[in-house]
């Protein structure tokens, strides 16, 4: 069930990346955020209730709430045009918590690929904090591209491999993910740091306007 949720996390990140890049209307994006946010609250609730008090299963499921509440917060904010500061500072909380979940995956669960993926999410949610909480509009294009790319790299592709039984060779996957992240996101920063922000469909940073 968690893998199905992961698939739609990838979808909503892709949509939100396009929203930041001015390719998706804010209200249209809000509806999908609400759909996925609801799914990402129901999924961990079910997993925790069926975990038979297994502390590691409960721990693994608990992190899903971080994202479910993000998408609900963003969806509501986009619909009613809330200021983005609340989402921004909540994103800082998520970024810090994600570092802890990365440690848990590396150390306790021995799930090295998801240890790296949680680092991806920590980086992305920190970008949301800078963009939405600190109002640094100059990173909107960079954040949009990182969001869209992470939708595929941390959501859609892993979910597809897990659901189809092809999620194998975890050490090699973890190394490949780490190398991809460093190379692509560094190169993307160098390419986009002087790119002007979108002016059409993308919501303003001062409003609810952005993503996750």
mmCIF file of N, CA and C in Angstrom, residues 61-155:
data_model
loop_
_atom_site.group_PDB
_atom_site.id
_atom_site.type_symbol
_atom_site.label_atom_id
_atom_site.label_comp_id
_atom_site.label_asym_id
_atom_site.label_seq_id
_atom_site.Cartn_x
_atom_site.Cartn_y
_atom_site.Cartn_z
ATOM 1 N N UNK A 61 6.185 3.958 8.778
ATOM 2 C CA UNK A 61 4.944 4.555 8.283
ATOM 3 C C UNK A 61 4.772 5.992 8.743
ATOM 4 N N UNK A 62 5.322 6.329 9.893
ATOM 5 C CA UNK A 62 5.076 7.652 10.476
ATOM 6 C C UNK A 62 5.586 8.788 9.602
ATOM 7 N N UNK A 63 6.651 8.556 8.868
ATOM 8 C CA UNK A 63 7.221 9.617 8.034
ATOM 9 C C UNK A 63 6.312 10.045 6.899
ATOM 10 N N UNK A 64 5.376 9.184 6.500
ATOM 11 C CA UNK A 64 4.482 9.520 5.386
ATOM 12 C C UNK A 64 3.606 10.710 5.734
ATOM 13 N N UNK A 65 3.268 10.857 7.026
ATOM 14 C CA UNK A 65 2.441 11.987 7.440
ATOM 15 C C UNK A 65 3.095 13.331 7.111
ATOM 16 N N UNK A 66 4.415 13.379 7.157
ATOM 17 C CA UNK A 66 5.112 14.639 6.852
ATOM 18 C C UNK A 66 4.685 15.172 5.489
ATOM 19 N N UNK A 67 4.551 14.267 4.534
ATOM 20 C CA UNK A 67 4.217 14.670 3.178
ATOM 21 C C UNK A 67 2.716 14.862 3.005
ATOM 22 N N UNK A 68 1.934 13.987 3.643
ATOM 23 C CA UNK A 68 0.486 14.141 3.546
ATOM 24 C C UNK A 68 0.025 15.501 4.024
ATOM 25 N N UNK A 69 0.548 15.938 5.165
ATOM 26 C CA UNK A 69 0.154 17.244 5.689
ATOM 27 C C UNK A 69 0.713 18.386 4.834
ATOM 28 N N UNK A 70 1.881 18.164 4.226
ATOM 29 C CA UNK A 70 2.413 19.176 3.308
ATOM 30 C C UNK A 70 1.441 19.414 2.161
ATOM 31 N N UNK A 71 0.999 18.336 1.518
ATOM 32 C CA UNK A 71 0.152 18.483 0.336
ATOM 33 C C UNK A 71 -1.224 19.043 0.690
ATOM 34 N N UNK A 72 -1.763 18.653 1.837
ATOM 35 C CA UNK A 72 -3.032 19.236 2.273
ATOM 36 C C UNK A 72 -2.874 20.724 2.542
ATOM 37 N N UNK A 73 -1.791 21.085 3.206
ATOM 38 C CA UNK A 73 -1.502 22.488 3.529
ATOM 39 C C UNK A 73 -1.364 23.306 2.245
ATOM 40 N N UNK A 74 -0.618 22.761 1.300
ATOM 41 C CA UNK A 74 -0.414 23.453 0.034
ATOM 42 C C UNK A 74 -1.721 23.562 -0.743
ATOM 43 N N UNK A 75 -2.493 22.471 -0.798
ATOM 44 C CA UNK A 75 -3.740 22.492 -1.541
ATOM 45 C C UNK A 75 -4.715 23.524 -1.022
ATOM 46 N N UNK A 76 -4.896 23.560 0.287
ATOM 47 C CA UNK A 76 -5.791 24.548 0.882
ATOM 48 C C UNK A 76 -5.251 25.954 0.653
ATOM 49 N N UNK A 77 -3.931 26.119 0.845
ATOM 50 C CA UNK A 77 -3.323 27.443 0.673
ATOM 51 C C UNK A 77 -3.472 27.987 -0.721
ATOM 52 N N UNK A 78 -3.333 27.115 -1.718
ATOM 53 C CA UNK A 78 -3.493 27.555 -3.101
ATOM 54 C C UNK A 78 -4.940 27.953 -3.403
ATOM 55 N N UNK A 79 -5.879 27.236 -2.831
ATOM 56 C CA UNK A 79 -7.284 27.518 -3.106
ATOM 57 C C UNK A 79 -7.755 28.832 -2.493
ATOM 58 N N UNK A 80 -7.248 29.132 -1.272
ATOM 59 C CA UNK A 80 -7.743 30.338 -0.585
ATOM 60 C C UNK A 80 -6.698 31.455 -0.554
ATOM 61 N N UNK A 81 -5.566 31.246 -1.272
ATOM 62 C CA UNK A 81 -4.540 32.275 -1.414
ATOM 63 C C UNK A 81 -3.937 32.689 -0.070
ATOM 64 N N UNK A 82 -3.546 31.682 0.722
ATOM 65 C CA UNK A 82 -2.858 31.966 1.975
ATOM 66 C C UNK A 82 -1.428 32.427 1.704
ATOM 67 N N UNK A 83 -0.884 33.198 2.620
ATOM 68 C CA UNK A 83 0.536 33.531 2.547
ATOM 69 C C UNK A 83 1.349 32.238 2.693
ATOM 70 N N UNK A 84 2.476 32.163 2.014
ATOM 71 C CA UNK A 84 3.250 30.923 1.954
ATOM 72 C C UNK A 84 4.148 30.689 3.163
ATOM 73 N N UNK A 85 4.225 31.639 4.102
ATOM 74 C CA UNK A 85 5.192 31.529 5.188
ATOM 75 C C UNK A 85 4.961 30.277 6.029
ATOM 76 N N UNK A 86 3.703 29.960 6.313
ATOM 77 C CA UNK A 86 3.422 28.785 7.126
ATOM 78 C C UNK A 86 3.915 27.509 6.474
ATOM 79 N N UNK A 87 3.624 27.339 5.198
ATOM 80 C CA UNK A 87 4.120 26.171 4.472
ATOM 81 C C UNK A 87 5.645 26.163 4.465
ATOM 82 N N UNK A 88 6.242 27.343 4.305
ATOM 83 C CA UNK A 88 7.696 27.427 4.258
ATOM 84 C C UNK A 88 8.353 26.951 5.535
ATOM 85 N N UNK A 89 7.857 27.403 6.669
ATOM 86 C CA UNK A 89 8.472 27.008 7.934
ATOM 87 C C UNK A 89 8.114 25.579 8.311
ATOM 88 N N UNK A 90 6.928 25.125 7.911
ATOM 89 C CA UNK A 90 6.625 23.704 8.094
ATOM 90 C C UNK A 90 7.589 22.864 7.259
ATOM 91 N N UNK A 91 7.950 23.357 6.070
ATOM 92 C CA UNK A 91 8.903 22.644 5.220
ATOM 93 C C UNK A 91 10.267 22.538 5.883
ATOM 94 N N UNK A 92 10.651 23.541 6.656
ATOM 95 C CA UNK A 92 11.913 23.446 7.407
ATOM 96 C C UNK A 92 11.830 22.311 8.417
ATOM 97 N N UNK A 93 10.690 22.209 9.107
ATOM 98 C CA UNK A 93 10.481 21.093 10.042
ATOM 99 C C UNK A 93 10.609 19.759 9.322
ATOM 100 N N UNK A 94 9.970 19.647 8.142
ATOM 101 C CA UNK A 94 10.033 18.404 7.381
ATOM 102 C C UNK A 94 11.464 18.097 6.960
ATOM 103 N N UNK A 95 12.202 19.117 6.520
ATOM 104 C CA UNK A 95 13.582 18.910 6.079
ATOM 105 C C UNK A 95 14.450 18.353 7.212
ATOM 106 N N UNK A 96 14.285 18.892 8.403
ATOM 107 C CA UNK A 96 15.060 18.414 9.551
ATOM 108 C C UNK A 96 14.644 16.998 9.932
ATOM 109 N N UNK A 97 13.315 16.767 9.961
ATOM 110 C CA UNK A 97 12.829 15.420 10.276
ATOM 111 C C UNK A 97 13.310 14.408 9.246
ATOM 112 N N UNK A 98 13.379 14.815 7.979
ATOM 113 C CA UNK A 98 13.810 13.904 6.919
ATOM 114 C C UNK A 98 15.244 13.427 7.133
ATOM 115 N N UNK A 99 16.075 14.280 7.705
ATOM 116 C CA UNK A 99 17.437 13.845 8.030
ATOM 117 C C UNK A 99 17.413 12.717 9.046
ATOM 118 N N UNK A 100 16.507 12.833 10.021
ATOM 119 C CA UNK A 100 16.369 11.760 10.999
ATOM 120 C C UNK A 100 15.876 10.467 10.366
ATOM 121 N N UNK A 101 14.911 10.581 9.462
ATOM 122 C CA UNK A 101 14.420 9.376 8.786
ATOM 123 C C UNK A 101 15.479 8.779 7.868
ATOM 124 N N UNK A 102 16.328 9.603 7.308
ATOM 125 C CA UNK A 102 17.445 9.082 6.520
ATOM 126 C C UNK A 102 18.370 8.246 7.404
ATOM 127 N N UNK A 103 18.677 8.766 8.582
ATOM 128 C CA UNK A 103 19.513 8.020 9.528
ATOM 129 C C UNK A 103 18.864 6.696 9.893
ATOM 130 N N UNK A 104 17.556 6.733 10.149
ATOM 131 C CA UNK A 104 16.823 5.516 10.509
ATOM 132 C C UNK A 104 16.927 4.482 9.396
ATOM 133 N N UNK A 105 16.780 4.913 8.141
ATOM 134 C CA UNK A 105 16.858 3.974 7.021
ATOM 135 C C UNK A 105 18.260 3.409 6.859
ATOM 136 N N UNK A 106 19.265 4.246 7.042
ATOM 137 C CA UNK A 106 20.641 3.754 6.931
ATOM 138 C C UNK A 106 21.000 2.827 8.090
ATOM 139 N N UNK A 107 20.651 3.239 9.313
ATOM 140 C CA UNK A 107 21.173 2.565 10.498
ATOM 141 C C UNK A 107 20.269 1.437 11.015
ATOM 142 N N UNK A 108 18.970 1.688 11.101
ATOM 143 C CA UNK A 108 18.070 0.711 11.707
ATOM 144 C C UNK A 108 17.433 -0.222 10.683
ATOM 145 N N UNK A 109 16.940 0.343 9.585
ATOM 146 C CA UNK A 109 16.233 -0.461 8.604
ATOM 147 C C UNK A 109 17.161 -1.076 7.555
ATOM 148 N N UNK A 110 18.398 -0.578 7.489
ATOM 149 C CA UNK A 110 19.374 -1.061 6.499
ATOM 150 C C UNK A 110 18.835 -0.940 5.068
ATOM 151 N N UNK A 111 18.045 0.088 4.858
ATOM 152 C CA UNK A 111 17.464 0.339 3.537
ATOM 153 C C UNK A 111 18.235 1.513 2.925
ATOM 154 N N UNK A 112 19.355 1.211 2.291
ATOM 155 C CA UNK A 112 20.267 2.251 1.829
ATOM 156 C C UNK A 112 19.690 3.132 0.717
ATOM 157 N N UNK A 113 18.964 2.567 -0.254
ATOM 158 C CA UNK A 113 18.369 3.458 -1.256
ATOM 159 C C UNK A 113 17.435 4.495 -0.641
ATOM 160 N N UNK A 114 16.597 4.081 0.306
ATOM 161 C CA UNK A 114 15.689 5.053 0.905
ATOM 162 C C UNK A 114 16.398 5.957 1.906
ATOM 163 N N UNK A 115 17.549 5.540 2.395
ATOM 164 C CA UNK A 115 18.373 6.471 3.159
ATOM 165 C C UNK A 115 18.784 7.650 2.286
ATOM 166 N N UNK A 116 19.160 7.347 1.034
ATOM 167 C CA UNK A 116 19.530 8.404 0.090
ATOM 168 C C UNK A 116 18.296 9.202 -0.330
ATOM 169 N N UNK A 117 17.187 8.507 -0.583
ATOM 170 C CA UNK A 117 15.962 9.197 -1.010
ATOM 171 C C UNK A 117 15.480 10.175 0.052
ATOM 172 N N UNK A 118 15.587 9.815 1.321
ATOM 173 C CA UNK A 118 15.216 10.758 2.378
ATOM 174 C C UNK A 118 16.128 11.980 2.371
ATOM 175 N N UNK A 119 17.381 11.810 1.978
ATOM 176 C CA UNK A 119 18.275 12.976 1.832
ATOM 177 C C UNK A 119 17.803 13.855 0.673
ATOM 178 N N UNK A 120 17.365 13.242 -0.406
ATOM 179 C CA UNK A 120 16.764 14.004 -1.515
ATOM 180 C C UNK A 120 15.612 14.852 -0.990
ATOM 181 N N UNK A 121 14.721 14.219 -0.212
ATOM 182 C CA UNK A 121 13.553 14.933 0.296
ATOM 183 C C UNK A 121 13.942 16.034 1.282
ATOM 184 N N UNK A 122 14.963 15.784 2.096
ATOM 185 C CA UNK A 122 15.434 16.819 3.018
ATOM 186 C C UNK A 122 15.921 18.039 2.239
ATOM 187 N N UNK A 123 16.654 17.805 1.171
ATOM 188 C CA UNK A 123 17.150 18.897 0.333
ATOM 189 C C UNK A 123 15.994 19.649 -0.318
ATOM 190 N N UNK A 124 15.029 18.905 -0.862
ATOM 191 C CA UNK A 124 13.907 19.541 -1.552
ATOM 192 C C UNK A 124 13.059 20.369 -0.591
ATOM 193 N N UNK A 125 12.742 19.815 0.555
ATOM 194 C CA UNK A 125 11.915 20.577 1.500
ATOM 195 C C UNK A 125 12.678 21.770 2.085
ATOM 196 N N UNK A 126 14.003 21.680 2.134
ATOM 197 C CA UNK A 126 14.775 22.860 2.539
ATOM 198 C C UNK A 126 14.663 23.948 1.481
ATOM 199 N N UNK A 127 14.664 23.551 0.207
ATOM 200 C CA UNK A 127 14.442 24.534 -0.861
ATOM 201 C C UNK A 127 13.070 25.187 -0.718
ATOM 202 N N UNK A 128 12.048 24.408 -0.371
ATOM 203 C CA UNK A 128 10.720 24.976 -0.152
ATOM 204 C C UNK A 128 10.742 25.999 0.984
ATOM 205 N N UNK A 129 11.510 25.698 2.025
ATOM 206 C CA UNK A 129 11.640 26.646 3.133
ATOM 207 C C UNK A 129 12.263 27.952 2.660
ATOM 208 N N UNK A 130 13.340 27.848 1.884
ATOM 209 C CA UNK A 130 14.014 29.057 1.406
ATOM 210 C C UNK A 130 13.094 29.854 0.476
ATOM 211 N N UNK A 131 12.398 29.139 -0.415
ATOM 212 C CA UNK A 131 11.528 29.799 -1.387
ATOM 213 C C UNK A 131 10.285 30.396 -0.739
ATOM 214 N N UNK A 132 9.623 29.621 0.096
ATOM 215 C CA UNK A 132 8.321 30.026 0.626
ATOM 216 C C UNK A 132 8.398 30.699 1.986
ATOM 217 N N UNK A 133 9.321 30.210 2.826
ATOM 218 C CA UNK A 133 9.442 30.795 4.149
ATOM 219 C C UNK A 133 10.270 32.064 4.156
ATOM 220 N N UNK A 134 11.403 32.024 3.457
ATOM 221 C CA UNK A 134 12.302 33.185 3.410
ATOM 222 C C UNK A 134 12.032 34.077 2.205
ATOM 223 N N UNK A 135 11.108 33.668 1.341
ATOM 224 C CA UNK A 135 10.689 34.458 0.181
ATOM 225 C C UNK A 135 11.828 34.748 -0.808
ATOM 226 N N UNK A 136 12.706 33.769 -1.014
ATOM 227 C CA UNK A 136 13.815 33.939 -1.953
ATOM 228 C C UNK A 136 13.353 33.513 -3.348
ATOM 229 N N UNK A 137 12.653 34.416 -4.018
ATOM 230 C CA UNK A 137 12.027 34.115 -5.298
ATOM 231 C C UNK A 137 13.033 33.744 -6.377
ATOM 232 N N UNK A 138 14.289 34.116 -6.193
ATOM 233 C CA UNK A 138 15.280 33.854 -7.233
ATOM 234 C C UNK A 138 15.576 32.360 -7.412
ATOM 235 N N UNK A 139 15.179 31.527 -6.457
ATOM 236 C CA UNK A 139 15.423 30.086 -6.631
ATOM 237 C C UNK A 139 14.176 29.355 -7.131
ATOM 238 N N UNK A 140 13.163 30.078 -7.581
ATOM 239 C CA UNK A 140 11.911 29.430 -7.999
ATOM 240 C C UNK A 140 12.134 28.472 -9.169
ATOM 241 N N UNK A 141 12.856 28.892 -10.188
ATOM 242 C CA UNK A 141 13.084 28.028 -11.347
ATOM 243 C C UNK A 141 13.875 26.791 -10.940
ATOM 244 N N UNK A 142 14.942 26.991 -10.165
ATOM 245 C CA UNK A 142 15.747 25.857 -9.700
ATOM 246 C C UNK A 142 14.896 24.892 -8.883
ATOM 247 N N UNK A 143 14.118 25.433 -7.954
ATOM 248 C CA UNK A 143 13.274 24.589 -7.105
ATOM 249 C C UNK A 143 12.227 23.852 -7.937
ATOM 250 N N UNK A 144 11.675 24.528 -8.948
ATOM 251 C CA UNK A 144 10.709 23.871 -9.817
ATOM 252 C C UNK A 144 11.292 22.665 -10.524
ATOM 253 N N UNK A 145 12.493 22.829 -11.056
ATOM 254 C CA UNK A 145 13.127 21.708 -11.747
ATOM 255 C C UNK A 145 13.506 20.589 -10.789
ATOM 256 N N UNK A 146 14.027 20.931 -9.631
ATOM 257 C CA UNK A 146 14.379 19.907 -8.648
ATOM 258 C C UNK A 146 13.135 19.140 -8.216
ATOM 259 N N UNK A 147 12.039 19.862 -7.998
ATOM 260 C CA UNK A 147 10.788 19.222 -7.597
ATOM 261 C C UNK A 147 10.301 18.243 -8.655
ATOM 262 N N UNK A 148 10.267 18.685 -9.904
ATOM 263 C CA UNK A 148 9.793 17.820 -10.987
ATOM 264 C C UNK A 148 10.683 16.586 -11.152
ATOM 265 N N UNK A 149 11.996 16.783 -11.093
ATOM 266 C CA UNK A 149 12.931 15.660 -11.243
ATOM 267 C C UNK A 149 12.787 14.678 -10.082
ATOM 268 N N UNK A 150 12.685 15.211 -8.871
ATOM 269 C CA UNK A 150 12.546 14.320 -7.716
ATOM 270 C C UNK A 150 11.242 13.532 -7.761
ATOM 271 N N UNK A 151 10.219 14.108 -8.400
ATOM 272 C CA UNK A 151 8.980 13.358 -8.552
ATOM 273 C C UNK A 151 9.208 12.016 -9.223
ATOM 274 N N UNK A 152 10.067 12.005 -10.221
ATOM 275 C CA UNK A 152 10.377 10.766 -10.931
ATOM 276 C C UNK A 152 11.421 9.933 -10.204
ATOM 277 N N UNK A 153 12.478 10.575 -9.722
ATOM 278 C CA UNK A 153 13.619 9.835 -9.167
ATOM 279 C C UNK A 153 13.318 9.254 -7.789
ATOM 280 N N UNK A 154 12.532 9.967 -6.982
ATOM 281 C CA UNK A 154 12.250 9.479 -5.627
ATOM 282 C C UNK A 154 10.848 8.899 -5.474
ATOM 283 N N UNK A 155 10.006 9.055 -6.498
ATOM 284 C CA UNK A 155 8.633 8.584 -6.380
ATOM 285 C C UNK A 155 8.233 7.583 -7.430
#
